[in-house]
Amino acid sequence: MNSQKWIRSLTRTRIRLLGGVVMGVAVIVGLWLFISRTQLAVPLLKTCKPECAPADAPYRRIDVPVDERIEDLLSHMTEAEKIGQLALVEKNSVHDLNDITSYGLGGMLSGGGGYPTPNTPASWLEMVRSFQARAQATRLGIPLLYGVDAIHGHANVIGATVFPHAIGLGASQDPDLVYRVAQATTEEMLATGIHWNFGPDINVVQDTRWGRVYETFGSSTDLVTSLGRAYVEGMQATSSMDARAIVTMKAYLGAGAMVWGSATNEDYKIDQGTTTEDETTMRRVELPPFQAAIEAGAPVVLVGLNSWKGAKLSTNHHLLTDVLKEELGFRGMVVSDWYGVYMIPGGEYHAVVTAINAGVDMVMLPFDYKSFVGYVGRALKSGDISSARLDDAVRRILRAKFAAGLFEQPTADGSSLASVGSDAHRAIAREAVRKSLVQLQNKNKTLPLSPNINRIIVAGSVASNLGRQMGGWTVEWQGIEGNWVPGTTILDGIKAAVSSSTTVDYSLDGSFGIVSSKANIGIAVVGETPYAEGVGDNAHPSLSATDLATIDRVRAVSQRLVVVIVSGRPLELPPESNKWDAIVAAWLPGSEGEGIADVLFGSYPFTGTLPLAWPR
Ligand code: BGC
Ligand code: BGC
């Protein structure tokens, strides 16, 4: 080859080489663009990119200490995956279940009335399984937290045992009973695949006009502390294979001490209002139950919707971080309440940033998670929220998930469904009813009644109405009316308690027509209609005119009158009530109405005492 030919061939080779390099670069740039755009469009990759953690990664292993599991899992997580963990979404707001996977949602909940159709224990389990399956499909397979308000049993579920509301348990003053109620509730929750309960409410109640009085154990710090601790211990002690319950202490802090007329929600009067106590008083009166519950191992604190010192609690760095997390050493997670973060004025972005920096770890949105994910992403980019705060929040959320055994057993297998509403649990509920009854008045030894009385008449708005007997947070947020769920009415309990020779006549309003002779005993079962939260705020909780008229009619046709009051709080009684022979406070007894007859007819004594003052 002569030198000219050689030079030409060398040039051709160079050109080809150059072309190859240019092509290669173009392909790489194109690929990079494609991947980055795909990542922008899909918040999380469902496939294993960047890469799946290996099957034997420490976080997947039950033999590894929880703190190590948390750190390992955190080290595998992308920023988007961490942000998703902070979101707690109400189930009816997730219109595309694939969002559970693509957004890597941390938690979901059923608000009051958030049941599946049909509302059966089996369909609850099916529903939660379908959500958990979506969570399992994420890159790291982090299970969801699923929360419900099982505050008097798993009572959103038709067929569950409905225990007396907390105020009745307060009257029992019996920590051992409360422990067993919490255990039974947990068994019913876990049977339906649900780990997380938004309870107990360990607020110390100070104003009986508040619509949430019945959710609390009463007005004494010591009583609330001891029963709250028992409840936490009972829930924590219960497991079903690897699954354990997650208890929530609510509502932090001072929600029982809000001032009448201060509600920020214009439909309410006191709920979501302002607490005016100074910090010394708050620490003395409101804090001890939380301290005790933390010592007992409760993993979650729910932030109240109340304000203190001019701002919503979810903005309060001092109470959420300095006091709770640092001073009390709380290592669990802080969750905000229903839409609570967005109640902070100044726009949604500002609200999210303020709450998370104050110490809120998981945000009960509960509706729109897409905008939330955007806000947190933006705040991390701008430095408004630090990555250290994000990691701290995620650690706390993961700690609750590991503690509950969710990684080992995210749902249930259905083998325990029969425990929902089981005879054993109903027996505990009936015992709780007996122990919650308080004898307010007993003239001429009217009580206990003899089961052998000739004729008893029973009347009143709550005598044969399970819905009223159960109160709010039963099936629906505001409760239900009537007898279409399993349970025993107070009337049926009375009929079952008396001798075969006793006649029991019933009339809703006490109209027994013209009677030839008075009944030996008239029992009027009267009280409140169901309510929940601020809907139940009431300037004058008292017996209705209808109830008073019924009582008068019963009194006119019976030799002795017993009035049983079914209510979530003390009710004002009229002056003539001192002529009623006996008055019994039955609170909101739940599904097992026989517990009332057990005590009226003397099979068991009255042992309940008032958990808060009843003005006379
Ligand atoms: C209530 C909480 C409840 C939550 C979820 C809120 O409005 O204040 O007590 O746990 O809703 O239902
Ligand atoms: C939900 C409750 C919630 C309430 C707050 C209702 O629609 O069912 O769970 O506590 O809204 O306002």
XYZ file of C-alpha atoms and ligand atoms in Angstrom:
640
model
C 0.000 0.000 0.000
C 1.430 3.368 -0.975
C 1.521 6.160 1.572
C -1.426 8.109 0.001
C -3.752 5.074 0.069
C -2.700 4.399 3.648
C -3.561 7.968 4.725
C -7.017 7.774 3.005
C -7.873 4.473 4.720
C -6.784 5.914 8.087
C -9.091 8.947 7.559
C -12.041 6.657 6.673
C -11.422 4.661 9.870
C -11.344 7.911 11.899
C -14.629 9.085 10.371
C -16.303 5.752 11.140
C -14.976 5.839 14.689
C -16.229 9.385 15.199
C -19.637 8.451 13.811
C -19.781 5.541 16.240
C -18.946 7.748 19.193
C -21.578 10.334 18.185
C -24.197 7.595 17.787
C -23.278 6.115 21.166
C -23.574 9.442 22.938
C -26.948 10.086 21.281
C -28.239 6.700 22.414
C -27.025 7.291 25.999
C -28.564 10.799 26.138
C -31.827 9.467 24.713
C -31.952 6.647 27.226
C -31.176 9.001 30.086
C -33.924 11.353 28.970
C -36.377 8.456 28.683
C -35.590 7.098 32.146
C -35.692 10.450 33.880
C -38.984 11.393 32.224
C -40.519 8.080 33.178
C -39.438 8.679 36.745
C -41.072 12.070 36.702
C -44.324 10.679 35.430
C -44.541 7.755 37.851
C -43.836 8.704 41.448
C -42.505 5.278 42.328
C -41.241 2.534 40.075
C -43.247 -0.619 40.548
C -40.451 -2.753 39.155
C -37.177 -3.255 40.904
C -35.418 -0.050 39.875
C -33.147 1.288 41.329
C -33.085 -2.274 42.679
C -35.186 -4.431 44.957
C -33.775 -5.152 48.366
C -32.673 -8.794 48.474
C -35.107 -11.315 49.903
C -32.901 -11.777 52.945
C -32.342 -8.040 53.543
C -32.110 -7.390 57.294
C -35.374 -5.422 57.327
C -37.267 -8.474 56.144
C -35.921 -10.661 58.956
C -37.836 -11.025 62.198
C -34.679 -12.123 64.051
C -33.025 -8.725 63.481
C -33.590 -6.064 66.182
C -36.242 -3.514 65.150
C -33.892 -0.516 65.134
C -31.585 -2.324 62.711
C -34.495 -3.322 60.514
C -35.583 0.313 60.380
C -32.123 1.587 59.411
C -31.733 -1.090 56.779
C -35.099 -0.350 55.209
C -34.454 3.386 55.306
C -31.162 2.864 53.460
C -33.046 1.247 50.573
C -35.743 3.931 50.297
C -35.916 6.681 47.683
C -37.123 10.125 48.660
C -40.472 9.490 46.960
C -40.924 6.296 48.943
C -40.214 8.143 52.156
C -42.724 10.882 51.356
C -45.412 8.293 50.605
C -45.021 6.847 54.099
C -46.141 10.162 55.604
C -49.546 10.042 53.909
C -52.619 8.681 55.748
C -55.601 8.575 53.409
C -59.268 7.866 54.014
C -60.205 4.797 51.999
C -63.044 6.388 50.035
C -60.597 9.010 48.755
C -58.452 6.453 46.943
C -60.332 6.205 43.665
C -57.652 4.179 41.911
C -56.287 1.449 44.159
C -53.110 1.378 42.042
C -52.239 4.667 43.746
C -51.492 2.670 46.896
C -48.629 1.147 44.944
C -47.533 4.055 42.808
C -47.550 6.581 45.655
C -46.343 4.049 48.215
C -48.978 5.279 50.694
C -48.027 4.818 54.339
C -51.491 4.400 55.777
C -55.208 4.304 55.100
C -58.242 4.497 57.330
C -61.940 3.961 57.597
C -63.465 7.091 59.074
C -66.670 6.668 61.091
C -69.014 4.910 58.672
C -66.185 3.877 56.341
C -67.389 0.312 55.931
C -67.301 -1.967 52.908
C -70.463 -3.251 51.249
C -71.812 -5.565 52.485
C -70.779 -4.580 55.978
C -69.730 -7.996 57.246
C -66.560 -9.073 59.081
C -65.517 -11.104 56.027
C -65.831 -8.176 53.653
C -63.816 -5.950 55.985
C -61.055 -8.524 55.845
C -61.368 -8.793 52.069
C -61.182 -5.010 51.735
C -58.071 -4.632 53.866
C -56.406 -7.533 52.085
C -56.957 -5.869 48.747
C -55.303 -2.692 50.045
C -52.383 -4.577 51.561
C -51.875 -6.481 48.316
C -51.284 -3.149 46.590
C -48.763 -2.206 49.260
C -47.049 -5.564 48.861
C -46.597 -4.760 45.193
C -44.335 -1.796 45.925
C -40.606 -2.165 45.337
C -39.825 -2.709 49.009
C -43.134 -4.278 50.005
C -43.771 -1.934 52.941
C -47.191 -2.790 54.443
C -49.882 -0.185 55.053
C -51.082 0.932 58.429
C -54.882 0.548 58.371
C -56.744 2.452 61.070
C -60.277 2.401 62.480
C -62.087 3.981 65.419
C -62.642 0.828 67.468
C -63.365 3.036 70.445
C -66.158 0.877 71.946
C -65.352 -2.348 70.235
C -64.839 -2.767 66.485
C -68.219 -1.122 66.190
C -68.151 0.037 62.577
C -68.541 -3.631 61.738
C -72.057 -5.028 61.846
C -71.913 -8.066 64.108
C -69.039 -6.842 66.283
C -69.373 -6.793 70.050
C -70.253 -3.250 71.068
C -68.860 -2.490 74.518
C -70.003 0.384 76.709
C -68.456 3.675 75.607
C -65.435 4.740 77.645
C -67.397 6.877 80.095
C -69.191 3.708 81.286
C -65.856 1.962 81.731
C -64.817 5.012 83.733
C -67.770 4.386 86.048
C -66.608 0.810 86.589
C -63.245 2.085 87.890
C -62.005 -1.393 87.067
C -58.631 -1.582 85.274
C -58.802 -5.361 84.963
C -62.142 -5.102 83.160
C -60.806 -2.366 80.869
C -57.798 -4.557 80.060
C -60.091 -7.397 78.977
C -62.367 -5.077 76.966
C -59.289 -3.816 75.108
C -58.121 -7.383 74.500
C -61.463 -8.491 73.106
C -61.654 -5.404 70.901
C -58.171 -6.150 69.588
C -59.077 -9.740 68.787
C -62.035 -8.561 66.717
C -59.896 -5.980 64.901
C -57.065 -8.369 64.146
C -59.549 -10.980 62.934
C -60.608 -8.567 60.206
C -56.991 -7.825 59.290
C -56.885 -4.440 61.025
C -54.083 -3.527 63.407
C -54.583 0.112 64.187
C -57.108 1.645 66.587
C -57.583 5.406 66.983
C -58.046 5.000 70.704
C -58.179 5.147 73.638
C -59.199 8.729 74.270
C -57.259 9.634 77.407
C -58.385 13.211 77.698
C -59.481 14.409 81.111
C -62.927 15.813 80.488
C -63.974 19.081 82.077
C -67.121 20.250 80.318
C -70.112 17.925 80.122
C -71.556 19.935 77.237
C -68.844 18.566 74.947
C -69.990 16.011 72.353
C -67.021 13.749 73.096
C -67.500 13.291 76.837
C -68.474 9.635 76.387
C -65.249 8.880 74.534
C -63.281 9.619 77.720
C -62.925 7.749 81.007
C -63.942 10.790 83.060
C -62.829 13.951 84.761
C -60.215 12.665 87.192
C -56.595 12.569 86.070
C -55.874 9.558 88.264
C -58.830 7.563 86.965
C -58.056 8.352 83.319
C -54.405 7.495 83.891
C -55.107 4.131 85.429
C -57.815 3.054 82.957
C -55.891 4.442 79.983
C -52.867 2.429 80.980
C -54.978 -0.698 81.405
C -56.472 -0.197 77.944
C -53.042 0.245 76.357
C -51.707 -2.828 78.132
C -54.712 -4.916 77.134
C -54.392 -3.963 73.473
C -50.642 -4.448 73.416
C -50.828 -7.824 75.117
C -53.096 -9.269 72.478
C -51.710 -10.934 69.423
C -52.900 -13.218 66.713
C -49.841 -15.141 65.529
C -47.405 -12.370 64.576
C -49.994 -9.581 64.432
C -50.304 -7.084 67.246
C -52.422 -3.979 67.682
C -51.293 -0.399 67.413
C -52.817 1.742 70.146
C -53.328 5.478 69.708
C -53.335 7.867 72.636
C -55.659 10.724 71.824
C -56.057 13.616 71.657
C -52.791 15.327 72.565
C -53.038 17.662 74.479
C -55.700 19.357 76.556
C -58.650 18.486 74.305
C -60.741 17.757 77.395
C -60.226 21.302 78.633
C -61.511 23.372 75.737
C -63.646 26.394 76.444
C -67.338 26.566 75.536
C -67.940 28.877 72.586
C -64.381 28.675 71.245
C -64.941 26.126 68.450
C -63.267 27.118 65.185
C -65.703 24.932 63.250
C -68.778 27.120 62.880
C -71.157 24.174 63.271
C -69.667 23.274 66.653
C -69.592 24.996 70.037
C -66.661 23.529 71.945
C -65.216 20.650 69.917
C -62.133 21.774 67.955
C -61.986 24.804 70.254
C -59.384 26.448 72.453
C -57.681 25.202 75.593
C -56.795 28.086 77.880
C -54.981 26.267 80.699
C -51.432 27.367 81.363
C -48.633 24.903 80.867
C -48.239 24.073 84.541
C -51.903 23.072 84.754
C -51.742 21.150 81.478
C -48.796 19.187 82.799
C -50.540 18.433 86.085
C -54.011 17.614 84.756
C -53.718 16.502 81.119
C -50.254 15.041 80.679
C -50.090 12.162 83.221
C -52.354 9.785 81.227
C -50.104 10.239 78.187
C -47.009 9.676 80.281
C -48.445 6.442 81.642
C -49.532 5.255 78.200
C -46.056 5.930 76.808
C -44.554 3.928 79.660
C -46.970 1.132 78.830
C -45.615 1.139 75.272
C -48.296 2.919 73.249
C -46.708 3.558 69.843
C -48.900 6.369 68.438
C -50.069 9.788 69.618
C -52.875 11.581 67.769
C -52.729 15.369 67.846
C -55.893 17.150 68.967
C -57.826 19.537 66.748
C -57.852 22.021 69.619
C -55.847 25.238 69.785
C -53.556 26.391 72.546
C -51.895 29.773 72.843
C -53.535 30.987 69.668
C -52.614 28.145 67.327
C -53.695 24.596 66.482
C -51.857 21.892 68.412
C -50.369 20.483 65.211
C -48.225 23.626 64.913
C -46.841 23.308 68.424
C -43.185 22.308 68.314
C -42.860 22.744 72.054
C -45.559 20.202 72.955
C -45.009 17.750 70.089
C -41.237 17.710 69.963
C -39.691 19.271 73.079
C -42.120 17.775 75.590
C -43.416 14.599 73.955
C -40.469 13.344 71.945
C -37.565 14.756 73.893
C -38.607 15.187 77.495
C -40.887 12.129 77.667
C -38.652 10.155 75.322
C -41.539 9.100 73.061
C -40.034 7.102 70.182
C -43.350 6.326 68.502
C -45.128 8.282 65.824
C -47.227 11.429 65.990
C -50.218 11.456 63.664
C -52.356 14.486 62.948
C -56.140 14.252 63.110
C -58.744 14.425 60.342
C -57.857 17.349 58.064
C -56.147 18.832 61.139
C -53.023 19.971 59.326
C -55.011 21.909 56.753
C -56.811 23.735 59.571
C -53.561 25.660 60.028
C -54.096 29.003 58.288
C -51.761 30.311 55.585
C -52.287 27.886 52.732
C -51.752 24.158 52.369
C -48.020 24.252 51.625
C -47.335 26.358 54.694
C -49.597 24.123 56.800
C -47.792 20.937 55.789
C -44.359 22.458 56.391
C -45.370 23.879 59.779
C -46.934 20.669 61.054
C -44.129 18.372 59.952
C -41.503 20.683 61.401
C -43.482 20.921 64.646
C -43.253 17.142 64.984
C -46.176 15.588 63.089
C -44.861 12.395 61.477
C -47.866 10.998 59.637
C -50.527 13.303 58.216
C -54.188 12.234 58.261
C -54.934 14.131 55.100
C -57.463 12.484 54.736
C -58.588 13.296 51.196
C -56.004 14.482 48.682
C -52.637 12.772 48.796
C -51.355 13.851 45.375
C -51.039 17.502 46.331
C -49.529 16.486 49.694
C -46.786 14.464 48.027
C -46.052 17.521 45.882
C -45.872 19.855 48.903
C -43.445 17.650 50.806
C -41.262 17.150 47.712
C -41.139 20.905 47.175
C -40.329 21.544 50.842
C -37.435 19.083 50.736
C -36.049 20.702 47.600
C -36.253 24.204 49.077
C -34.950 23.101 52.461
C -38.188 24.097 54.238
C -38.227 20.534 55.568
C -34.873 18.871 56.133
C -34.074 15.360 54.993
C -33.172 14.593 58.603
C -36.745 15.487 59.712
C -38.132 13.333 56.896
C -35.982 10.389 57.977
C -36.997 10.857 61.604
C -40.688 10.803 60.665
C -40.260 7.714 58.488
C -38.314 5.897 61.215
C -41.171 6.508 63.641
C -43.799 5.281 61.180
C -41.753 2.181 60.358
C -41.233 1.498 64.056
C -45.023 1.278 64.521
C -45.270 -1.050 61.524
C -42.518 -3.362 62.741
C -43.887 -3.389 66.288
C -47.268 -4.505 64.994
C -45.767 -7.405 63.079
C -47.131 -5.967 59.835
C -44.138 -7.130 57.797
C -44.657 -10.696 58.949
C -48.453 -10.649 58.844
C -49.916 -7.647 57.020
C -53.470 -8.996 57.173
C -55.280 -11.965 58.646
C -56.069 -15.317 57.089
C -59.737 -15.353 58.082
C -59.368 -18.159 60.592
C -60.359 -15.910 63.517
C -63.424 -14.271 61.978
C -65.677 -16.141 64.383
C -64.247 -14.106 67.235
C -66.111 -11.049 65.912
C -69.154 -10.782 68.165
C -68.325 -14.101 69.858
C -70.157 -15.248 72.985
C -66.969 -14.850 75.008
C -66.638 -11.206 73.999
C -70.330 -10.508 74.546
C -69.950 -11.920 78.051
C -67.186 -9.387 78.754
C -69.376 -6.604 77.363
C -72.290 -7.680 79.554
C -70.028 -7.688 82.597
C -68.848 -4.197 81.598
C -72.462 -3.006 81.416
C -73.167 -4.338 84.909
C -70.100 -2.673 86.345
C -70.794 0.651 84.648
C -74.252 1.229 86.151
C -74.497 3.962 88.750
C -77.427 4.177 91.135
C -78.291 7.880 91.328
C -81.368 7.526 93.502
C -83.106 4.682 95.337
C -86.060 5.522 97.556
C -87.845 3.028 99.752
C -85.442 0.286 98.692
C -87.100 0.125 95.281
C -83.974 -1.480 93.863
C -83.137 -4.267 93.442
C -86.383 -5.436 91.902
C -87.756 -8.870 92.515
C -87.832 -11.069 89.388
C -91.123 -12.450 90.676
C -93.117 -9.223 90.463
C -96.583 -9.707 89.002
C -96.622 -7.022 86.361
C -93.956 -4.680 85.004
C -94.466 -2.022 82.398
C -91.561 -0.822 80.306
C -91.511 2.294 78.140
C -89.260 4.993 76.750
C -87.242 6.042 73.734
C -84.296 3.774 74.542
C -86.078 0.715 75.978
C -86.075 -1.079 72.664
C -83.540 0.733 70.501
C -80.102 -0.787 70.071
C -78.855 2.170 68.063
C -79.517 4.561 70.929
C -78.127 2.083 73.415
C -74.835 1.992 71.465
C -74.428 5.729 70.789
C -72.164 7.442 68.255
C -69.377 5.706 66.345
C -71.558 2.649 65.747
C -71.708 1.534 62.098
C -72.000 5.226 61.157
C -69.998 8.158 62.467
C -73.145 9.602 64.110
C -74.477 6.202 65.134
C -77.738 4.539 64.081
C -81.367 4.160 65.145
C -83.265 0.946 65.717
C -82.745 -2.746 66.087
C -81.215 -3.974 62.857
C -77.795 -4.979 64.152
C -77.037 -7.919 66.462
C -77.427 -7.255 70.174
C -79.925 -7.406 73.000
C -82.158 -4.481 73.871
C -82.731 -3.413 77.449
C -86.359 -4.491 77.110
C -85.336 -7.981 75.983
C -82.899 -8.147 78.886
C -85.733 -7.343 81.310
C -88.027 -9.939 79.743
C -85.310 -12.568 80.057
C -84.597 -11.724 83.693
C -88.088 -12.045 85.168
C -89.899 -15.163 86.291
C -92.207 -17.039 83.971
C -95.212 -15.743 85.908
C -94.287 -12.073 85.470
C -96.072 -10.027 82.802
C -93.966 -7.442 80.981
C -95.894 -4.906 78.896
C -94.126 -2.475 76.607
C -95.175 0.823 75.053
C -92.715 3.187 73.359
C -94.268 6.360 74.779
C -95.857 4.923 77.923
C -99.457 4.950 76.622
C -100.845 1.845 78.226
C -104.471 2.874 77.733
C -107.011 2.669 80.509
C -105.689 0.347 83.204
C -107.766 -1.380 85.843
C -104.877 -1.431 88.300
C -101.397 0.004 88.472
C -98.426 -2.124 87.501
C -96.173 -3.071 90.384
C -93.177 -1.487 88.698
C -92.803 0.930 85.815
C -89.429 1.168 84.120
C -88.796 4.148 81.832
C -85.654 3.849 79.702
C -84.901 7.276 78.290
C -81.942 9.355 77.167
C -79.953 10.887 74.356
C -80.106 10.224 70.642
C -76.720 9.248 69.154
C -74.134 11.863 68.200
C -70.393 12.156 67.700
C -67.826 14.921 68.043
C -69.002 18.533 67.819
C -72.395 17.472 66.491
C -73.082 16.497 70.085
C -72.026 19.801 71.627
C -75.059 20.807 73.668
C -75.567 23.841 75.887
C -78.088 21.977 78.076
C -77.780 18.222 77.982
C -81.119 17.152 79.467
C -84.015 14.764 79.049
C -86.266 15.690 76.132
C -89.866 16.812 76.587
C -90.929 13.553 74.935
C -88.960 11.525 77.471
C -90.369 13.520 80.387
C -93.913 12.992 79.101
C -93.266 9.259 78.820
C -91.954 9.170 82.375
C -95.101 10.966 83.613
C -97.345 8.487 81.829
C -95.478 5.500 83.232
C -95.542 6.987 86.697
C -99.315 7.469 86.524
C -99.892 3.747 85.948
C -97.310 2.131 88.178
C -96.834 1.843 91.926
C -93.087 2.444 91.742
C -91.079 4.144 89.026
C -87.542 3.303 87.942
C -85.908 5.644 85.427
C -82.914 4.318 83.493
C -80.972 7.070 81.740
C -78.980 6.103 78.651
C -76.648 8.971 77.807
C -73.111 9.886 76.903
C -72.873 12.335 79.791
C -74.743 13.580 82.849
C -78.132 15.095 81.956
C -79.935 17.860 83.768
C -82.932 16.337 85.559
C -86.128 18.270 86.290
C -87.079 19.148 89.910
C -89.822 16.502 89.916
C -87.166 13.814 89.479
C -86.828 13.681 93.240
C -90.223 11.992 93.231
C -89.016 9.184 90.989
C -88.332 6.148 93.132
C -85.106 5.074 91.502
C -82.770 6.575 88.925
C -79.965 4.685 87.236
C -77.233 6.116 85.010
C -76.500 3.515 82.339
C -74.207 5.603 80.040
C -74.046 4.111 76.541
C -74.053 0.405 77.316
C -73.605 -1.026 73.812
C -74.915 -4.268 72.394
C -75.441 -6.265 75.600
C -78.586 -4.831 77.153
C -79.043 -7.788 79.555
C -76.311 -6.288 81.712
C -78.890 -3.754 82.893
C -81.447 -6.316 84.009
C -78.644 -8.264 85.717
C -78.307 -5.410 88.186
C -81.908 -4.084 88.277
C -83.083 -7.520 89.367
C -80.281 -8.028 91.862
C -78.235 -10.811 90.287
C -75.328 -8.419 90.733
C -74.973 -5.363 92.965
C -74.541 -1.784 91.836
C -70.804 -1.059 91.969
C -70.352 1.831 89.521
C -69.457 5.319 90.693
C -69.733 8.603 88.830
C -66.646 9.228 86.659
C -67.607 12.913 86.531
C -69.983 15.124 88.450
C -73.722 14.753 87.811
C -75.365 18.050 88.690
C -78.670 17.703 90.596
C -61.614 12.346 65.084
C -60.743 11.263 65.585
C -60.869 10.058 64.732
C -60.605 10.403 63.292
C -60.754 9.243 62.344
C -61.411 12.576 63.639
O -62.342 13.506 63.193
O -61.360 13.529 65.803
O -61.073 10.986 66.915
O -59.977 9.087 65.170
O -61.492 11.397 62.903
O -62.057 8.828 62.219
C -65.721 10.779 59.418
C -65.165 10.702 60.800
C -64.450 11.946 61.097
C -65.311 13.165 60.811
C -64.580 14.451 61.024
C -66.561 12.021 59.237
O -67.053 12.106 57.958
O -66.474 9.654 59.144
O -64.327 9.610 60.955
O -64.032 11.941 62.406
O -65.813 13.138 59.513
O -65.357 15.551 60.744
